PDB file of C-alpha atoms in Angstrom:
ATOM      1  CA  MET A   1      13.096 -15.137 -11.755  1.00 41.00           C
ATOM      2  CA  GLN A   2      12.150 -11.939 -10.003  1.00 45.00           C
ATOM      3  CA  ALA A   3      14.525 -10.376  -7.500  1.00 47.00           C
ATOM      4  CA  VAL A   4      12.908  -9.516  -4.170  1.00 46.00           C
ATOM      5  CA  PHE A   5      13.989  -6.423  -2.244  1.00 50.00           C
ATOM      6  CA  ASN A   6      12.377  -5.536   1.072  1.00 50.00           C
ATOM      7  CA  SER A   7       9.514  -7.909   0.183  1.00 55.00           C
ATOM      8  CA  GLU A   8       8.804  -5.848  -2.949  1.00 61.00           C
ATOM      9  CA  THR A   9       8.703  -7.397  -6.402  1.00 77.00           C
ATOM     10  CA  SER A  10       9.013  -5.800  -9.806  1.00 77.00           C
ATOM     11  CA  ASP A  11       5.259  -6.251 -10.279  1.00 81.00           C
ATOM     12  CA  LYS A  12       4.529  -4.397  -7.044  1.00 83.00           C
ATOM     13  CA  LEU A  13       6.904  -1.609  -8.069  1.00 81.00           C
ATOM     14  CA  ASP A  14       5.211  -1.311 -11.439  1.00 82.00           C
ATOM     15  CA  ASN A  15       1.824  -1.119  -9.698  1.00 84.00           C
ATOM     16  CA  GLU A  16       3.200   1.637  -7.455  1.00 83.00           C
ATOM     17  CA  ARG A  17       4.494   3.469 -10.521  1.00 81.00           C
ATOM     18  CA  LEU A  18       1.101   3.226 -12.255  1.00 81.00           C
ATOM     19  CA  SER A  19      -0.630   4.393  -9.102  1.00 81.00           C
ATOM     20  CA  LEU A  20       1.775   7.315  -8.923  1.00 79.00           C
ATOM     21  CA  LEU A  21       1.071   8.269 -12.535  1.00 76.00           C
ATOM     22  CA  THR A  22      -2.664   8.180 -11.830  1.00 76.00           C
ATOM     23  CA  LYS A  23      -2.236  10.435  -8.797  1.00 70.00           C
ATOM     24  CA  VAL A  24      -0.039  12.864 -10.707  1.00 66.00           C
ATOM     25  CA  THR A  25      -2.565  13.215 -13.504  1.00 63.00           C
ATOM     26  CA  LYS A  26      -5.298  13.885 -10.937  1.00 61.00           C
ATOM     27  CA  ARG A  27      -3.026  16.325  -9.037  1.00 59.00           C
ATOM     28  CA  ILE A  28      -4.134  15.193  -5.587  1.00 62.00           C
ATOM     29  CA  ASN A  29      -2.390  14.518  -2.302  1.00 70.00           C
ATOM     30  CA  ARG A  30       1.162  15.740  -2.913  1.00 74.00           C
ATOM     31  CA  ALA A  31       2.423  14.157   0.330  1.00 76.00           C
ATOM     32  CA  MET A  32       1.325  10.702  -0.817  1.00 75.00           C
ATOM     33  CA  ILE A  33       2.927  11.257  -4.224  1.00 76.00           C
ATOM     34  CA  LYS A  34       6.224  12.259  -2.598  1.00 78.00           C
ATOM     35  CA  ALA A  35       6.158   9.200  -0.312  1.00 78.00           C
ATOM     36  CA  LYS A  36       5.526   6.859  -3.255  1.00 78.00           C
ATOM     37  CA  MET A  37       8.272   8.504  -5.309  1.00 78.00           C
ATOM     38  CA  ASP A  38      10.757   8.185  -2.444  1.00 77.00           C
ATOM     39  CA  LYS A  39       9.894   4.500  -1.968  1.00 76.00           C
ATOM     40  CA  ASN A  40      10.080   3.710  -5.673  1.00 77.00           C
ATOM     41  CA  TYR A  41      13.400   5.534  -6.135  1.00 76.00           C
ATOM     42  CA  SER A  42      15.006   3.672  -3.248  1.00 72.00           C
ATOM     43  CA  LEU A  43      13.825   0.266  -4.423  1.00 73.00           C
ATOM     44  CA  ARG A  44      14.849   0.915  -8.036  1.00 73.00           C
ATOM     45  CA  GLY A  45      18.319   1.776  -6.763  1.00 70.00           C
ATOM     46  CA  GLN A  46      18.510  -1.595  -5.003  1.00 72.00           C
ATOM     47  CA  ASP A  47      17.340  -3.319  -8.178  1.00 71.00           C
ATOM     48  CA  ILE A  48      20.072  -1.591 -10.186  1.00 72.00           C
ATOM     49  CA  GLY A  49      22.673  -2.633  -7.595  1.00 70.00           C
ATOM     50  CA  ALA A  50      21.649  -6.282  -7.931  1.00 73.00           C
ATOM     51  CA  LYS A  51      21.761  -6.087 -11.715  1.00 81.00           C
ATOM     52  CA  GLN A  52      25.225  -4.521 -11.546  1.00 80.00           C
ATOM     53  CA  SER A  53      26.631  -7.579  -9.767  1.00 82.00           C
ATOM     54  CA  GLU A  54      24.967  -9.828 -12.367  1.00 85.00           C
ATOM     55  CA  ILE A  55      26.549  -7.776 -15.164  1.00 85.00           C
ATOM     56  CA  ASN A  56      29.964  -7.970 -13.489  1.00 86.00           C
ATOM     57  CA  ALA A  57      29.666 -11.748 -13.136  1.00 87.00           C
ATOM     58  CA  GLU A  58      28.542 -12.213 -16.747  1.00 87.00           C
ATOM     59  CA  PHE A  59      31.358  -9.986 -18.056  1.00 87.00           C
ATOM     60  CA  MET A  60      33.891 -11.991 -16.051  1.00 89.00           C
ATOM     61  CA  ARG A  61      32.459 -15.257 -17.369  1.00 88.00           C
ATOM     62  CA  LEU A  62      32.641 -14.091 -20.988  1.00 87.00           C
ATOM     63  CA  SER A  63      35.939 -12.235 -20.988  1.00 88.00           C
ATOM     64  CA  THR A  64      37.798 -13.553 -17.893  1.00 90.00           C
ATOM     65  CA  VAL A  65      38.461  -9.870 -17.094  1.00 87.00           C
ATOM     66  CA  PRO A  66      36.930  -8.238 -14.020  1.00 90.00           C
ATOM     67  CA  LEU A  67      34.709  -5.416 -15.295  1.00 88.00           C
ATOM     68  CA  GLN A  68      34.634  -3.039 -12.348  1.00 87.00           C
ATOM     69  CA  PRO A  69      38.393  -2.897 -11.631  1.00 90.00           C
ATOM     70  CA  ARG A  70      39.085  -2.477 -15.335  1.00 90.00           C
ATOM     71  CA  PHE A  71      36.527   0.319 -15.608  1.00 89.00           C
ATOM     72  CA  LEU A  72      37.907   2.101 -12.538  1.00 91.00           C
ATOM     73  CA  ALA A  73      41.476   1.804 -13.833  1.00 92.00           C
ATOM     74  CA  SER A  74      40.422   3.333 -17.147  1.00 91.00           C
ATOM     75  CA  LEU A  75      38.559   6.067 -15.297  1.00 90.00           C
ATOM     76  CA  ASP A  76      41.696   6.842 -13.285  1.00 91.00           C
ATOM     77  CA  LYS A  77      43.724   6.944 -16.481  1.00 93.00           C
ATOM     78  CA  HIS A  78      41.366   9.362 -18.252  1.00 92.00           C
ATOM     79  CA  HIS A  79      39.980  11.378 -15.329  1.00 90.00           C
ATOM     80  CA  SER A  80      41.904  14.571 -16.133  1.00 91.00           C
ATOM     81  CA  MET A  81      40.536  14.635 -19.692  1.00 92.00           C
ATOM     82  CA  LEU A  82      37.008  13.966 -18.418  1.00 89.00           C
ATOM     83  CA  ILE A  83      37.268  16.797 -15.895  1.00 92.00           C
ATOM     84  CA  GLU A  84      38.482  19.143 -18.614  1.00 92.00           C
ATOM     85  CA  ILE A  85      35.554  18.191 -20.872  1.00 91.00           C
ATOM     86  CA  ILE A  86      33.060  18.767 -18.053  1.00 91.00           C
ATOM     87  CA  ARG A  87      34.584  22.141 -17.179  1.00 92.00           C
ATOM     88  CA  ASN A  88      34.393  23.247 -20.823  1.00 92.00           C
ATOM     89  CA  LYS A  89      30.696  22.443 -20.994  1.00 84.00           C
TER      90      LYS A  89
END
């Protein structure tokens, strides 16, 4: 089943992506390319958000542990080490 966001489907987004690739290879109309990229990026973000809730629900069903609170608690626990690693890079 395809998720619908702002009356856009995955097929329509893929068509937009292919159209964008065609335009990029032809190097024409930069304004149109930017508009299509902005639209595609926004809609992909919505798609990822919907999938995230599905992943959380499936994780809860399989493990009876809520994924997001557990992840955030672990992140809180290890945040100082992560910051140190990032600073060293």
